[in-house]
Coordinates of C-alpha atoms and ligand atoms in Angstrom, one line a residue:
M1 CA 3.3 9.9 26.2
T2 CA -0.3 10.4 27.2
S3 CA -2.1 7.7 29.1
T4 CA -5.6 9.2 28.9
V5 CA -7.3 10.4 25.8
D6 CA -9.4 13.6 25.3
Y7 CA -11.7 12.1 22.8
G8 CA -13.3 15.3 21.4
D9 CA -9.9 17.0 20.9
R10 CA -7.2 14.4 20.5
I11 CA -9.0 11.9 18.3
P12 CA -11.1 13.6 15.7
N13 CA -13.9 11.3 14.9
N14 CA -17.4 10.9 13.5
V15 CA -18.2 7.8 15.4
D16 CA -19.6 9.4 18.6
L17 CA -16.5 8.4 20.5
G18 CA -17.3 10.8 23.3
R19 CA -20.4 8.9 24.3
D20 CA -19.2 5.3 23.8
R21 CA -17.7 4.3 27.1
V22 CA -16.7 0.8 26.1
L23 CA -14.9 2.0 23.1
Q24 CA -13.2 4.7 25.1
R25 CA -11.9 2.1 27.6
A26 CA -10.5 -0.1 24.8
L27 CA -8.8 2.9 23.1
D28 CA -7.5 4.1 26.4
H29 CA -5.7 0.9 26.8
W30 CA -4.5 0.6 23.2
Q31 CA -3.4 4.3 22.5
P32 CA -0.3 4.3 24.7
Q33 CA 0.8 1.0 23.2
Y34 CA 0.3 2.5 19.8
M35 CA 2.5 5.5 20.7
G36 CA 5.1 3.1 22.1
W37 CA 5.1 1.3 18.8
W38 CA 5.3 4.6 16.9
Y39 CA 8.4 5.7 18.9
D40 CA 10.0 2.3 18.4
M41 CA 9.1 1.5 14.8
G42 CA 7.9 4.8 13.2
P43 CA 10.1 7.1 11.2
A44 CA 13.6 7.2 12.8
E45 CA 14.8 10.3 14.7
S46 CA 11.8 12.3 13.6
R47 CA 10.2 13.1 16.9
T48 CA 10.9 16.8 17.2
Y49 CA 10.6 17.7 13.5
D50 CA 7.8 20.1 12.4
V51 CA 6.3 18.5 9.2
Y52 CA 3.9 20.2 6.8
L53 CA 1.2 17.5 7.0
R54 CA -2.3 17.0 5.9
T55 CA -4.6 15.9 8.7
A56 CA -8.1 14.5 8.3
M57 CA -10.4 16.5 10.7
S58 CA -13.8 15.5 9.2
V59 CA -15.2 13.7 6.2
D60 CA -16.5 16.9 4.7
P61 CA -14.8 18.1 1.5
D62 CA -13.2 21.0 3.3
G63 CA -12.3 19.1 6.4
W64 CA -10.5 16.0 5.4
A65 CA -7.3 17.6 4.2
V66 CA -6.2 20.3 6.7
F67 CA -2.5 21.3 6.1
D68 CA -0.3 22.6 8.9
F69 CA 3.1 22.1 10.6
V70 CA 2.8 19.2 13.1
K71 CA 5.2 17.1 15.1
M72 CA 4.4 13.6 14.1
P73 CA 3.8 12.2 17.6
D74 CA 1.2 15.0 17.9
Y75 CA -0.5 14.1 14.6
R76 CA -4.2 13.6 15.3
W77 CA -4.9 10.0 14.3
G78 CA -8.6 10.2 13.8
I79 CA -11.4 7.7 13.2
F80 CA -13.6 8.4 10.2
L81 CA -16.3 6.6 8.3
A82 CA -17.6 7.9 5.0
A83 CA -21.2 9.2 5.3
P84 CA -23.9 6.5 5.5
E85 CA -26.1 5.7 2.5
S86 CA -29.7 5.5 3.5
D87 CA -31.3 2.0 3.0
R88 CA -28.0 0.5 1.9
Q89 CA -28.3 -3.2 1.1
V90 CA -26.0 -6.2 0.7
N91 CA -25.2 -5.9 -3.0
F92 CA -23.9 -9.4 -3.9
G93 CA -23.8 -13.0 -2.8
V94 CA -26.6 -15.1 -1.2
N95 CA -27.6 -12.2 1.1
R96 CA -28.1 -9.8 -1.8
G97 CA -31.0 -7.5 -1.2
R98 CA -31.0 -7.7 2.6
P99 CA -30.3 -4.6 4.6
A100 CA -26.6 -4.0 5.0
W101 CA -25.4 -5.2 8.4
Q102 CA -24.8 -2.6 11.1
E103 CA -23.5 -5.2 13.5
V104 CA -21.4 -8.3 12.8
P105 CA -23.5 -11.2 11.6
G106 CA -22.7 -14.1 13.9
E107 CA -22.1 -16.7 11.2
Y108 CA -19.5 -14.5 9.5
R109 CA -17.8 -13.2 12.6
S110 CA -14.5 -15.0 12.2
A111 CA -14.2 -14.5 8.4
L112 CA -14.8 -10.7 8.9
R113 CA -12.3 -10.5 11.7
R114 CA -9.7 -12.3 9.6
L115 CA -10.3 -9.8 6.7
I116 CA -10.0 -6.8 9.0
V117 CA -6.9 -8.2 10.8
T118 CA -5.2 -8.9 7.4
Q119 CA -6.0 -5.4 6.2
G120 CA -4.9 -3.8 9.5
D121 CA -1.6 -5.8 9.6
T122 CA -0.4 -4.2 6.4
E123 CA -0.6 -0.6 7.7
P124 CA 2.0 -0.7 10.6
A125 CA 4.0 -3.1 8.5
S126 CA 4.7 -0.6 5.8
V127 CA 5.7 2.1 8.4
E128 CA 8.2 -0.4 9.8
Q129 CA 9.5 -1.2 6.3
Q130 CA 10.1 2.5 5.7
R131 CA 11.4 3.4 9.1
M132 CA 15.0 4.4 8.1
L133 CA 14.4 6.2 4.8
G134 CA 14.0 9.7 6.2
M135 CA 17.7 9.6 7.0
S136 CA 18.6 9.5 3.2
C137 CA 15.8 11.6 1.7
P138 CA 16.5 13.2 -1.7
S139 CA 14.8 16.5 -0.7
L140 CA 12.5 18.1 2.0
Y141 CA 9.6 17.7 -0.4
D142 CA 10.2 13.9 -0.6
L143 CA 10.8 13.7 3.2
R144 CA 7.5 15.4 3.8
N145 CA 5.8 13.0 1.5
I146 CA 7.1 9.8 3.2
Y147 CA 6.1 11.2 6.6
Q148 CA 2.6 11.9 5.2
V149 CA 2.4 8.4 4.0
N150 CA 3.6 7.0 7.3
V151 CA 1.1 9.0 9.5
E152 CA -1.7 8.0 7.2
E153 CA -0.8 4.3 7.3
G154 CA -0.9 4.8 11.1
R155 CA -4.4 6.3 10.8
H156 CA -5.5 3.3 8.6
L157 CA -4.3 1.1 11.5
W158 CA -6.5 3.1 13.8
A159 CA -9.4 2.6 11.3
M160 CA -9.1 -1.2 11.5
V161 CA -8.5 -1.1 15.3
Y162 CA -11.7 0.9 15.7
L163 CA -13.6 -1.9 13.9
L164 CA -12.0 -4.5 16.1
H165 CA -12.6 -2.7 19.3
R166 CA -16.1 -1.6 18.5
Y167 CA -17.5 -4.8 16.9
F168 CA -15.5 -7.7 18.1
G169 CA -15.3 -7.5 21.9
R170 CA -12.5 -9.2 23.7
D171 CA -11.0 -11.1 20.7
G172 CA -11.0 -7.8 18.8
R173 CA -9.0 -6.2 21.5
E174 CA -6.5 -9.1 21.5
E175 CA -6.2 -8.8 17.7
A176 CA -5.6 -5.0 18.0
E177 CA -2.7 -5.7 20.4
A178 CA -1.3 -8.3 18.2
L179 CA -1.2 -5.8 15.3
L180 CA 1.3 -3.8 17.4
E181 CA 3.3 -6.9 18.2
R182 CA 4.1 -8.5 14.8
R183 CA 7.1 -7.0 13.1
S184 CA 7.9 -6.7 9.4
G185 CA 10.6 -9.3 8.6
D186 CA 10.7 -10.8 12.1
E187 CA 11.4 -14.5 11.9
D188 CA 9.4 -15.4 14.9
N189 CA 6.5 -13.0 14.6
P190 CA 6.3 -11.7 11.0
R191 CA 3.6 -9.6 9.3
I192 CA 0.9 -11.7 7.8
L193 CA 1.4 -11.1 4.0
G194 CA 4.6 -11.8 2.1
A195 CA 5.4 -8.3 0.6
F196 CA 5.1 -6.7 4.0
N197 CA 8.1 -8.7 5.3
E198 CA 10.4 -7.6 2.4
P199 CA 12.9 -4.8 3.2
T200 CA 12.4 -1.4 1.6
P201 CA 16.1 -0.5 1.7
D202 CA 16.2 2.7 -0.4
W203 CA 14.1 5.4 -2.1
L204 CA 13.7 3.6 -5.4
A205 CA 12.2 0.6 -3.5
F206 CA 10.0 3.0 -1.5
Y207 CA 8.6 4.6 -4.7
M208 CA 8.1 1.2 -6.3
F209 CA 6.3 0.0 -3.1
T210 CA 4.0 3.0 -3.1
F211 CA 3.3 2.6 -6.8
F212 CA 2.7 -1.1 -6.8
T213 CA 1.9 -2.2 -3.3
D214 CA -0.2 0.7 -2.1
R215 CA -2.2 0.1 -5.3
D216 CA -3.0 -3.4 -4.0
G217 CA -4.3 -1.4 -1.0
K218 CA -6.5 0.6 -3.3
F219 CA -8.0 -2.5 -5.0
Q220 CA -8.4 -4.5 -1.7
L221 CA -10.0 -1.5 0.0
S222 CA -12.3 -0.9 -3.0
S223 CA -13.5 -4.5 -2.7
L224 CA -14.0 -4.2 1.1
A225 CA -15.8 -0.8 0.5
E226 CA -18.4 -3.0 -1.3
S227 CA -18.9 -5.1 1.9
G228 CA -22.3 -5.8 3.2
F229 CA -20.9 -5.1 6.7
D230 CA -21.6 -1.4 6.5
P231 CA -19.0 0.0 9.1
L232 CA -16.3 -1.8 7.1
A233 CA -17.5 -0.4 3.8
R234 CA -17.7 3.1 5.2
T235 CA -14.3 2.9 6.8
C236 CA -12.7 1.7 3.6
R237 CA -14.4 4.3 1.5
F238 CA -12.8 7.0 3.6
M239 CA -9.4 5.3 3.6
L240 CA -9.4 5.4 -0.2
T241 CA -9.4 9.2 -0.2
E242 CA -6.0 9.1 1.4
E243 CA -4.6 6.2 -0.6
A244 CA -4.6 8.2 -3.8
H245 CA -1.8 10.5 -2.5
H246 CA 0.3 7.4 -1.6
M247 CA 0.1 6.1 -5.2
F248 CA 0.8 9.6 -6.5
V249 CA 4.0 9.7 -4.4
G250 CA 5.0 6.4 -5.9
E251 CA 4.2 7.1 -9.5
T252 CA 5.8 10.5 -9.6
G253 CA 8.7 9.3 -7.5
V254 CA 9.6 6.6 -10.0
G255 CA 8.7 8.9 -12.9
R256 CA 11.2 11.6 -11.6
I257 CA 14.0 9.0 -11.3
V258 CA 13.3 7.7 -14.8
Q259 CA 13.2 11.3 -16.1
R260 CA 16.5 12.3 -14.5
T261 CA 18.2 9.1 -15.8
A262 CA 16.8 9.7 -19.3
E263 CA 17.9 13.4 -19.3
V264 CA 21.5 12.5 -18.2
M265 CA 21.7 9.7 -20.8
A266 CA 20.5 12.0 -23.6
E267 CA 22.7 14.9 -22.5
H268 CA 25.9 12.6 -22.4
R269 CA 24.7 10.4 -25.3
I270 CA 25.3 7.2 -23.4
E271 CA 23.4 4.0 -23.0
N272 CA 25.8 1.7 -21.3
P273 CA 24.5 1.1 -17.7
D274 CA 28.0 1.3 -16.2
Q275 CA 28.6 4.7 -17.8
V276 CA 25.1 5.8 -16.6
R277 CA 25.9 4.7 -13.1
D278 CA 29.2 6.6 -13.2
L279 CA 27.2 9.8 -13.6
G280 CA 25.4 9.2 -10.3
V281 CA 22.0 8.3 -11.7
I282 CA 20.2 4.9 -11.7
D283 CA 20.5 3.0 -14.9
L284 CA 17.3 1.9 -16.6
P285 CA 18.0 -1.9 -16.4
T286 CA 18.3 -1.5 -12.6
I287 CA 15.0 0.3 -12.5
Q288 CA 13.5 -2.5 -14.6
R289 CA 14.8 -5.1 -12.1
Y290 CA 13.2 -3.2 -9.2
L291 CA 10.0 -3.0 -11.1
N292 CA 10.0 -6.8 -11.7
F293 CA 10.5 -7.4 -8.0
H294 CA 7.9 -5.1 -6.6
Y295 CA 5.3 -6.0 -9.3
S296 CA 5.7 -9.7 -8.7
V297 CA 5.6 -9.7 -4.9
T298 CA 2.6 -7.4 -5.1
L299 CA 0.8 -9.8 -7.5
D300 CA 1.2 -12.4 -4.7
L301 CA -0.8 -10.2 -2.4
F302 CA -4.0 -10.9 -4.2
G303 CA -3.9 -14.5 -3.0
S304 CA -4.3 -17.8 -4.9
D305 CA -5.8 -17.7 -8.4
V306 CA -8.4 -20.3 -7.3
S307 CA -9.5 -19.6 -3.7
S308 CA -12.4 -21.0 -1.7
N309 CA -11.8 -18.2 0.8
A310 CA -12.4 -15.6 -1.9
A311 CA -15.6 -17.5 -3.0
S312 CA -17.0 -17.6 0.5
F313 CA -16.1 -13.9 1.3
F314 CA -18.1 -13.0 -1.8
T315 CA -21.0 -15.4 -1.4
S316 CA -21.5 -14.2 2.2
G317 CA -21.5 -10.6 1.1
L318 CA -18.3 -9.6 3.0
K319 CA -15.9 -8.7 0.1
G320 CA -17.1 -7.7 -3.3
R321 CA -15.4 -7.3 -6.7
Y322 CA -13.8 -4.0 -7.8
R323 CA -16.6 -1.6 -8.4
E324 CA -19.1 -4.4 -7.6
A325 CA -22.2 -2.2 -7.5
A326 CA -21.5 -0.8 -11.0
L327 CA -21.0 -4.3 -12.7
Q328 CA -23.8 -5.6 -14.9
D329 CA -24.4 -9.2 -13.9
D330 CA -26.4 -11.2 -11.3
H331 CA -23.9 -10.4 -8.5
V332 CA -24.2 -14.0 -7.4
L333 CA -21.9 -15.7 -10.0
S334 CA -23.0 -19.3 -9.3
E335 CA -23.1 -20.0 -13.1
A336 CA -20.4 -17.8 -14.4
S337 CA -16.8 -18.7 -15.3
Y338 CA -13.5 -16.8 -15.6
P339 CA -10.2 -17.7 -17.2
V340 CA -7.2 -18.6 -15.1
C341 CA -3.7 -19.4 -16.2
E342 CA -1.7 -22.4 -15.0
V343 CA 1.4 -24.4 -15.9
T344 CA 0.5 -27.6 -17.8
E345 CA 3.2 -29.8 -19.4
G346 CA 5.8 -27.0 -19.3
K347 CA 3.6 -24.4 -20.8
L348 CA 1.3 -21.6 -19.6
V349 CA -2.3 -22.6 -20.5
D350 CA -5.6 -20.7 -19.9
R351 CA -8.6 -22.6 -18.6
Q352 CA -12.0 -21.6 -17.6
A353 CA -12.8 -22.0 -13.9
P354 CA -15.9 -21.1 -11.8
A355 CA -16.0 -17.3 -11.5
L356 CA -16.7 -17.5 -7.7
S357 CA -13.5 -19.2 -6.9
T358 CA -11.4 -17.0 -9.2
L359 CA -12.2 -13.7 -7.7
N360 CA -8.7 -13.1 -6.5
E361 CA -7.5 -13.5 -10.1
R362 CA -10.1 -11.2 -11.4
L363 CA -9.1 -8.5 -8.9
R364 CA -5.5 -9.1 -9.9
D365 CA -6.4 -8.6 -13.6
D366 CA -8.2 -5.3 -12.7
Y367 CA -5.0 -4.2 -10.9
V368 CA -2.7 -5.1 -13.8
R369 CA -4.7 -2.9 -16.2
E370 CA -4.2 0.1 -14.0
V371 CA -0.5 -0.6 -13.3
Q372 CA 0.2 -0.8 -17.1
A373 CA -1.1 2.7 -17.6
G374 CA 1.3 4.1 -15.0
V375 CA 4.3 2.3 -16.6
D376 CA 3.2 3.8 -20.0
R377 CA 3.5 7.2 -18.4
W378 CA 7.0 6.5 -17.1
N379 CA 8.0 5.4 -20.6
R380 CA 7.1 8.8 -21.9
H381 CA 10.1 10.3 -20.1
I382 CA 12.4 7.9 -22.0
A383 CA 10.7 8.2 -25.3
G384 CA 10.7 12.0 -24.9
V385 CA 14.4 12.2 -25.1
G386 CA 14.5 9.7 -28.0
L387 CA 16.0 6.7 -26.2
P388 CA 15.1 3.2 -27.5
F389 CA 14.6 1.6 -23.9
K390 CA 11.1 0.7 -22.7
L391 CA 10.1 -0.4 -19.2
T392 CA 7.7 -3.4 -19.3
L393 CA 5.7 -5.4 -16.8
P394 CA 6.9 -9.0 -16.7
H395 CA 4.4 -11.8 -17.3
K396 CA 2.1 -12.3 -14.4
A397 CA 3.6 -15.8 -13.9
F398 CA 7.1 -14.4 -13.3
H399 CA 8.6 -14.8 -9.8
R400 CA 5.5 -15.8 -8.1
S401 CA 5.2 -17.6 -4.7
I402 CA 1.4 -17.7 -4.2
G403 CA -1.1 -19.5 -6.5
N404 CA -0.8 -21.5 -9.7
F405 CA 2.7 -20.4 -10.6
A406 CA 4.3 -21.0 -7.2
G407 CA 7.1 -23.6 -7.5
H408 CA 7.5 -23.0 -11.2
H409 CA 10.2 -20.9 -12.9
V410 CA 8.8 -18.5 -15.5
G411 CA 10.8 -15.8 -17.3
P412 CA 9.5 -12.2 -17.7
D413 CA 8.3 -13.2 -21.2
G414 CA 6.2 -16.0 -19.9
A415 CA 8.4 -18.9 -20.9
V416 CA 8.4 -21.8 -18.4
I417 CA 12.1 -22.6 -17.8
S418 CA 14.2 -24.9 -15.7
K419 CA 15.6 -24.0 -12.3
D420 CA 19.1 -23.9 -13.8
Q421 CA 18.0 -21.5 -16.5
W422 CA 16.3 -19.4 -13.9
N423 CA 19.4 -19.3 -11.7
A424 CA 21.5 -18.3 -14.7
S425 CA 19.3 -15.3 -15.5
R426 CA 18.1 -14.2 -12.1
S427 CA 20.5 -11.3 -11.8
R428 CA 19.3 -9.9 -15.1
W429 CA 15.7 -10.0 -14.0
L430 CA 15.7 -9.2 -10.3
P431 CA 17.8 -6.8 -8.3
G432 CA 20.8 -8.4 -6.6
E433 CA 23.3 -7.4 -4.0
K434 CA 25.3 -5.3 -6.4
D435 CA 22.2 -3.3 -7.5
Y436 CA 21.2 -2.7 -3.9
A437 CA 24.7 -1.6 -3.0
F438 CA 24.9 0.8 -5.9
V439 CA 21.5 2.4 -5.2
Q440 CA 22.3 2.5 -1.5
A441 CA 25.6 4.3 -2.2
L442 CA 23.7 7.0 -4.0
M443 CA 21.6 7.6 -1.0
T444 CA 24.1 8.0 1.8
G445 CA 22.9 11.3 3.3
R446 CA 19.9 13.5 3.6
V447 CA 19.4 16.4 1.2
A448 CA 17.9 18.9 3.6
E449 CA 18.2 22.4 2.0
P450 CA 14.9 23.7 0.7
G451 CA 14.8 23.5 -3.1
Q452 CA 17.7 21.1 -3.4
F453 CA 17.3 17.7 -4.9
A454 CA 19.6 14.7 -5.0
N455 CA 21.4 14.2 -8.3
W456 CA 19.5 10.9 -9.1
I457 CA 16.0 12.4 -9.1
A458 CA 14.3 15.3 -11.0
P459 CA 12.5 17.9 -9.0
P460 CA 8.7 17.7 -9.0
R461 CA 6.7 19.9 -11.3
V462 CA 4.7 21.4 -8.4
G463 CA 4.8 21.3 -4.7
I464 CA 2.2 20.2 -2.1
N465 CA -1.0 22.1 -1.4
G466 CA -0.1 25.0 -3.7
R467 CA 3.3 25.5 -2.0
P468 CA 6.4 25.6 -4.3
P469 CA 8.8 22.7 -4.6
D470 CA 11.4 24.7 -2.7
F471 CA 9.2 25.3 0.3
Q472 CA 10.7 24.2 3.7
Y473 CA 8.3 21.2 4.2
V474 CA 10.2 19.9 7.2
R475 CA 11.8 22.0 10.0
F476 CA 14.4 20.0 11.9
N477 CA 14.5 22.3 15.0
Ligands
LIG1 N1 1.5 -13.8 1.6 O1 -7.0 -18.6 -0.6 P1 -5.8 -17.8 -0.5 C1 -2.6 -2.3 1.8 C2 -2.5 -16.7 2.7 S1 -2.4 -3.8 0.9 C3 1.3 -14.6 2.7 O2 -4.8 -17.9 -1.5 P2 -7.3 -15.5 0.1 C4 -1.4 -1.5 2.0 C5 -3.9 -16.4 3.1 O3 -3.9 -15.3 4.1 C6 -4.0 -4.6 1.0 N2 0.2 -15.3 2.8 O4 -6.0 -16.3 -0.4 C7 -0.5 -1.4 1.0 C8 -4.4 -17.7 3.6 O5 -4.0 -17.9 4.9 P3 -4.9 -18.5 6.0 C9 -4.2 -5.5 2.2 C10 -0.7 -15.2 1.9 O6 -7.6 -15.8 1.5 C11 0.6 -0.6 1.2 C12 -3.7 -18.7 2.6 O7 -2.6 -18.0 2.1 N3 -5.6 -5.9 2.3 O8 -3.7 -2.1 2.3 O9 -8.4 -15.8 -0.9 C13 0.8 0.0 2.4 C14 -4.6 -19.1 1.5 O10 -5.2 -17.9 1.0 C15 -0.6 -14.4 0.8 C16 -6.0 -7.1 2.0 O11 -5.3 -8.0 1.6 C17 0.6 -13.6 0.7 N4 0.9 -12.8 -0.4 O12 -6.9 -14.0 -0.2 C18 -0.1 -0.1 3.4 C19 -7.5 -7.4 2.2 N5 -1.7 -14.5 0.0 O13 -5.9 -17.4 6.2 C20 -1.2 -0.9 3.2 C21 -7.8 -8.4 3.1 C22 -2.5 -15.4 0.6 O14 -5.5 -19.7 5.4 N6 -7.3 -9.7 2.8 N7 -1.9 -15.8 1.7 O15 -4.0 -18.8 7.1 C23 -7.8 -10.5 1.9 O16 -8.8 -10.2 1.2 C24 -7.3 -11.9 1.7 O17 -6.8 -12.3 3.0 C25 -6.1 -12.0 0.7 C26 -5.8 -13.5 0.5 C27 -6.5 -11.3 -0.6 C28 -4.8 -11.4 1.2

């Protein structure tokens, strides 16, 4: 473990770290703690492996994705901001038209810190959630992909810690330490947001997580990339370049599982889930239940449908809408309205609410549209072999714990039901102990021969960075 940091070499950066003594001191203190956290909570038993990883070395098109074999503790977690835009302004809210802030505006300090801490907290949380999965990987290709996701989530933590150290002084440093102290699922000191305290017990859960939950990351980062606080906007813009691969891993991972199941069902002409399971692949109703779970807990991550926090983040110019700058309206929203859904007299009813206070809901709706397109692509694997089954997104009121639907029982079709009805159907809609045990039993060991894939997943069509799927992506030494 290193206790001093060679800034030019060990931490690739475009923030002039070599000349910023205060920032250097803060990182000097934090970096060994980060490595301690990585050894304790990062991917299990992976220290000595050489992994074919992409490392960001600069923000230039030819520098942000350099591929080579790296031991993960030696991965160069860098600090990068997307290139500045000249004369950038605050593009929304009451400060619209003013120059974008290069330092933290005093009146928004605590709100900004809270946004950055909440964003930062998710990054190490996901690494903790995925810690054990390398032990049961379905192939070296998949193992390399999860490790890639893990080191990049680590880098995204660095990105938020850079902002805390550089712009928030002592309380920023304290927050940066707390980011390494909270633990996913810990009763006494949990991660901030709900989904990041849920276990990710198997590879189907991992792919669902990277498809659904990393995509919340995309939409939240996109909103923060619109921020009038320019260092935050530029940091998030660069993070988004890496996020795309994580969602690719999720979408193709679930897609390959669906494809394999559909192929086995078609080959053996079976549809009964028990018979499908007997052939060592994951039956489609179980995949649907996992989908229902990950989609609904991710919808909660967008916050309450009606939120004064969201209104004030927007009005102050700290957090915009998805693709804010491209939207055609006044970017102030004091007169506009937006529909929200709620439970009234046992039914789901839409009502208009002020657009400012419904920005979480609007972002959630943007997200839902994109998610639906991915589910449609999964369904092509099923339709392609002529099976009648279709994966569907449950109603957005289903299984929600945050916002208007919290405390209500709503079925996947949007019917408001009683608690007893819910309890009677829960195991049809959400994965239960038996489902988890079945999926776990498929994933007992690691498939570690180049070119081999577990029975329950189809091989990918192509490999990584032009390498073939049977490339030795991880060397165990
Ligand atoms: N669980 O007004 P409300 C990613 C809290 S993912 C627990 O409803 P607001 C990634 C809320 O904090 C993207 N608590 O919501 C993905 C507040 O508490 P305080 C992460 C929740 O504030 C995969 C209270 O309830 N980034 O990057 O309008 C792998 C009332 O809040 C939850 C961000 O989220 C929940 N689900 O919006 C790796 C962006 N929801 O403060 C990484 C930054 C709400 O009153 N965060 N609460 O104690 C935000 O923009 C906002 O904090 C939220 C909530 C959208 C999360």
